[in-house]
Structure formats: structure tokens, C-alpha cells
Amino acid sequence: DKTHLNVVVIGHVDSGKSTTTGHLIYQCGGIDKRTIEKFEKEASELGKGSFKYAWVL
């Protein structure tokens, strides 16, 4: 059994909530590197390369 953890992220608009949460999911193994690379490519094509982790959500 895995322990469940509920996390609440609060912040102002454009403060990096989605990016931080997406990065946490990636670092914990919730999404693979190949998918992150795909998100990074798609985000870069739209001029938003730094949003790759936000796209996890």
C-alpha cells in the first residue's frame, strides 16, 4: 500500500503554482522524461518553453 498525501498549492496568478506542482510530480516519478521532453517541445513551439512542467497538469 502506498500512503496518500493531499497537497494544496495556493498563490497569486502567474506565481508558478502549476509549474511547481508539475515539477514535483515529475521528480516523484509520476511522469516520465520522454513525456516532459514532448511537453517542452510543444511549449517551445508556442514560445513558452519554461511552461513544460505546467503542462503536466
mmCIF file of N, CA and C in Angstrom:
data_model
loop_
_atom_site.group_PDB
_atom_site.id
_atom_site.type_symbol
_atom_site.label_atom_id
_atom_site.label_comp_id
_atom_site.label_asym_id
_atom_site.label_seq_id
_atom_site.Cartn_x
_atom_site.Cartn_y
_atom_site.Cartn_z
ATOM 1 N N ASP A 1 0.812 -1.191 0.000
ATOM 2 C CA ASP A 1 0.000 0.000 0.000
ATOM 3 C C ASP A 1 0.856 1.255 0.000
ATOM 4 N N LYS A 2 0.457 2.197 -0.804
ATOM 5 C CA LYS A 2 1.128 3.498 -0.821
ATOM 6 C C LYS A 2 0.339 4.465 0.050
ATOM 7 N N THR A 3 1.059 5.280 0.755
ATOM 8 C CA THR A 3 0.422 6.312 1.557
ATOM 9 C C THR A 3 -0.025 7.446 0.653
ATOM 10 N N HIS A 4 -1.224 7.935 0.876
ATOM 11 C CA HIS A 4 -1.734 9.063 0.106
ATOM 12 C C HIS A 4 -1.353 10.359 0.792
ATOM 13 N N LEU A 5 -1.109 11.355 -0.006
ATOM 14 C CA LEU A 5 -0.759 12.674 0.513
ATOM 15 C C LEU A 5 -1.571 13.708 -0.245
ATOM 16 N N ASN A 6 -2.314 14.503 0.461
ATOM 17 C CA ASN A 6 -3.061 15.598 -0.149
ATOM 18 C C ASN A 6 -2.231 16.862 -0.025
ATOM 19 N N VAL A 7 -2.088 17.576 -1.128
ATOM 20 C CA VAL A 7 -1.292 18.798 -1.155
ATOM 21 C C VAL A 7 -2.156 19.925 -1.702
ATOM 22 N N VAL A 8 -2.088 21.062 -1.058
ATOM 23 C CA VAL A 8 -2.791 22.256 -1.522
ATOM 24 C C VAL A 8 -1.738 23.286 -1.894
ATOM 25 N N VAL A 9 -1.873 23.856 -3.082
ATOM 26 C CA VAL A 9 -0.941 24.883 -3.546
ATOM 27 C C VAL A 9 -1.735 26.167 -3.737
ATOM 28 N N ILE A 10 -1.316 27.198 -3.045
ATOM 29 C CA ILE A 10 -2.004 28.484 -3.103
ATOM 30 C C ILE A 10 -1.002 29.550 -3.515
ATOM 31 N N GLY A 11 -1.428 30.447 -4.386
ATOM 32 C CA GLY A 11 -0.559 31.546 -4.789
ATOM 33 C C GLY A 11 -1.280 32.481 -5.733
ATOM 34 N N HIS A 12 -0.649 33.595 -5.984
ATOM 35 C CA HIS A 12 -1.196 34.585 -6.902
ATOM 36 C C HIS A 12 -1.155 34.063 -8.332
ATOM 37 N N VAL A 13 -1.895 34.704 -9.194
ATOM 38 C CA VAL A 13 -1.888 34.386 -10.618
ATOM 39 C C VAL A 13 -0.456 34.500 -11.141
ATOM 40 N N ASP A 14 -0.054 33.543 -11.964
ATOM 41 C CA ASP A 14 1.276 33.525 -12.587
ATOM 42 C C ASP A 14 2.422 33.463 -11.576
ATOM 43 N N SER A 15 2.175 32.844 -10.421
ATOM 44 C CA SER A 15 3.247 32.729 -9.429
ATOM 45 C C SER A 15 4.014 31.413 -9.539
ATOM 46 N N GLY A 16 3.598 30.522 -10.459
ATOM 47 C CA GLY A 16 4.320 29.272 -10.672
ATOM 48 C C GLY A 16 3.710 28.056 -9.991
ATOM 49 N N LYS A 17 2.458 28.126 -9.630
ATOM 50 C CA LYS A 17 1.801 27.004 -8.947
ATOM 51 C C LYS A 17 1.792 25.745 -9.815
ATOM 52 N N SER A 18 1.368 25.852 -11.040
ATOM 53 C CA SER A 18 1.299 24.690 -11.927
ATOM 54 C C SER A 18 2.687 24.181 -12.273
ATOM 55 N N THR A 19 3.620 25.080 -12.510
ATOM 56 C CA THR A 19 4.991 24.681 -12.820
ATOM 57 C C THR A 19 5.612 23.932 -11.649
ATOM 58 N N THR A 20 5.446 24.457 -10.447
ATOM 59 C CA THR A 20 5.995 23.810 -9.256
ATOM 60 C C THR A 20 5.357 22.442 -9.025
ATOM 61 N N THR A 21 4.043 22.364 -9.157
ATOM 62 C CA THR A 21 3.341 21.107 -8.943
ATOM 63 C C THR A 21 3.716 20.080 -10.011
ATOM 64 N N GLY A 22 3.793 20.513 -11.259
ATOM 65 C CA GLY A 22 4.203 19.617 -12.338
ATOM 66 C C GLY A 22 5.615 19.099 -12.148
ATOM 67 N N HIS A 23 6.519 19.974 -11.697
ATOM 68 C CA HIS A 23 7.901 19.565 -11.451
ATOM 69 C C HIS A 23 7.951 18.548 -10.312
ATOM 70 N N LEU A 24 7.167 18.762 -9.277
ATOM 71 C CA LEU A 24 7.098 17.821 -8.159
ATOM 72 C C LEU A 24 6.612 16.446 -8.637
ATOM 73 N N ILE A 25 5.581 16.429 -9.458
ATOM 74 C CA ILE A 25 5.068 15.164 -9.998
ATOM 75 C C ILE A 25 6.153 14.458 -10.806
ATOM 76 N N TYR A 26 6.883 15.206 -11.619
ATOM 77 C CA TYR A 26 7.972 14.629 -12.414
ATOM 78 C C TYR A 26 9.078 14.086 -11.513
ATOM 79 N N GLN A 27 9.510 14.875 -10.536
ATOM 80 C CA GLN A 27 10.593 14.455 -9.643
ATOM 81 C C GLN A 27 10.216 13.220 -8.819
ATOM 82 N N CYS A 28 8.943 13.046 -8.545
ATOM 83 C CA CYS A 28 8.479 11.890 -7.768
ATOM 84 C C CYS A 28 8.197 10.670 -8.646
ATOM 85 N N GLY A 29 8.437 10.794 -9.956
ATOM 86 C CA GLY A 29 8.257 9.662 -10.858
ATOM 87 C C GLY A 29 6.851 9.494 -11.391
ATOM 88 N N GLY A 30 6.029 10.512 -11.246
ATOM 89 C CA GLY A 30 4.655 10.425 -11.717
ATOM 90 C C GLY A 30 4.503 10.594 -13.213
ATOM 91 N N ILE A 31 5.554 11.042 -13.866
ATOM 92 C CA ILE A 31 5.543 11.226 -15.321
ATOM 93 C C ILE A 31 6.961 10.996 -15.822
ATOM 94 N N ASP A 32 7.103 10.408 -16.999
ATOM 95 C CA ASP A 32 8.441 10.055 -17.475
ATOM 96 C C ASP A 32 9.125 11.187 -18.244
ATOM 97 N N LYS A 33 10.430 11.034 -18.413
ATOM 98 C CA LYS A 33 11.246 12.063 -19.065
ATOM 99 C C LYS A 33 10.808 12.289 -20.513
ATOM 100 N N ARG A 34 10.428 11.231 -21.189
ATOM 101 C CA ARG A 34 10.009 11.355 -22.592
ATOM 102 C C ARG A 34 8.795 12.279 -22.725
ATOM 103 N N THR A 35 7.856 12.147 -21.811
ATOM 104 C CA THR A 35 6.666 12.995 -21.833
ATOM 105 C C THR A 35 7.030 14.446 -21.554
ATOM 106 N N ILE A 36 7.919 14.671 -20.583
ATOM 107 C CA ILE A 36 8.368 16.038 -20.283
ATOM 108 C C ILE A 36 9.049 16.645 -21.503
ATOM 109 N N GLU A 37 9.875 15.860 -22.191
ATOM 110 C CA GLU A 37 10.546 16.362 -23.397
ATOM 111 C C GLU A 37 9.530 16.726 -24.475
ATOM 112 N N LYS A 38 8.463 15.937 -24.592
ATOM 113 C CA LYS A 38 7.390 16.244 -25.551
ATOM 114 C C LYS A 38 6.710 17.560 -25.180
ATOM 115 N N PHE A 39 6.390 17.722 -23.889
ATOM 116 C CA PHE A 39 5.773 18.966 -23.432
ATOM 117 C C PHE A 39 6.692 20.153 -23.673
ATOM 118 N N GLU A 40 7.985 19.969 -23.441
ATOM 119 C CA GLU A 40 8.944 21.060 -23.638
ATOM 120 C C GLU A 40 8.985 21.484 -25.104
ATOM 121 N N LYS A 41 8.973 20.510 -26.004
ATOM 122 C CA LYS A 41 8.985 20.820 -27.439
ATOM 123 C C LYS A 41 7.725 21.587 -27.834
ATOM 124 N N GLU A 42 6.577 21.099 -27.382
ATOM 125 C CA GLU A 42 5.313 21.759 -27.718
ATOM 126 C C GLU A 42 5.247 23.170 -27.133
ATOM 127 N N ALA A 43 5.694 23.319 -25.896
ATOM 128 C CA ALA A 43 5.685 24.634 -25.251
ATOM 129 C C ALA A 43 6.636 25.590 -25.962
ATOM 130 N N SER A 44 7.804 25.090 -26.363
ATOM 131 C CA SER A 44 8.781 25.931 -27.062
ATOM 132 C C SER A 44 8.237 26.424 -28.393
ATOM 133 N N GLU A 45 7.504 25.557 -29.080
ATOM 134 C CA GLU A 45 6.910 25.944 -30.363
ATOM 135 C C GLU A 45 5.923 27.093 -30.200
ATOM 136 N N LEU A 46 5.354 27.218 -29.004
ATOM 137 C CA LEU A 46 4.418 28.305 -28.720
ATOM 138 C C LEU A 46 5.092 29.468 -27.998
ATOM 139 N N GLY A 47 6.430 29.394 -27.877
ATOM 140 C CA GLY A 47 7.174 30.456 -27.213
ATOM 141 C C GLY A 47 7.059 30.425 -25.699
ATOM 142 N N LYS A 48 6.707 29.277 -25.146
ATOM 143 C CA LYS A 48 6.516 29.136 -23.695
ATOM 144 C C LYS A 48 7.320 27.950 -23.170
ATOM 145 N N GLY A 49 8.580 27.848 -23.558
ATOM 146 C CA GLY A 49 9.419 26.707 -23.191
ATOM 147 C C GLY A 49 9.517 26.438 -21.708
ATOM 148 N N SER A 50 9.445 27.475 -20.902
ATOM 149 C CA SER A 50 9.566 27.296 -19.452
ATOM 150 C C SER A 50 8.297 26.714 -18.829
ATOM 151 N N PHE A 51 7.252 26.543 -19.625
ATOM 152 C CA PHE A 51 5.983 26.023 -19.107
ATOM 153 C C PHE A 51 5.893 24.497 -19.184
ATOM 154 N N LYS A 52 6.971 23.804 -19.526
ATOM 155 C CA LYS A 52 6.906 22.359 -19.750
ATOM 156 C C LYS A 52 6.335 21.596 -18.560
ATOM 157 N N TYR A 53 6.682 21.985 -17.343
ATOM 158 C CA TYR A 53 6.159 21.280 -16.169
ATOM 159 C C TYR A 53 4.704 21.643 -15.904
ATOM 160 N N ALA A 54 4.326 22.860 -16.215
ATOM 161 C CA ALA A 54 2.930 23.276 -16.019
ATOM 162 C C ALA A 54 2.001 22.442 -16.900
ATOM 163 N N TRP A 55 2.494 21.977 -18.047
ATOM 164 C CA TRP A 55 1.677 21.201 -18.972
ATOM 165 C C TRP A 55 1.386 19.801 -18.453
ATOM 166 N N VAL A 56 2.073 19.377 -17.385
ATOM 167 C CA VAL A 56 1.787 18.080 -16.770
ATOM 168 C C VAL A 56 0.352 18.067 -16.262
ATOM 169 N N LEU A 57 -0.091 19.220 -15.761
ATOM 170 C CA LEU A 57 -1.436 19.308 -15.199
ATOM 171 C C LEU A 57 -2.443 19.519 -16.296
#
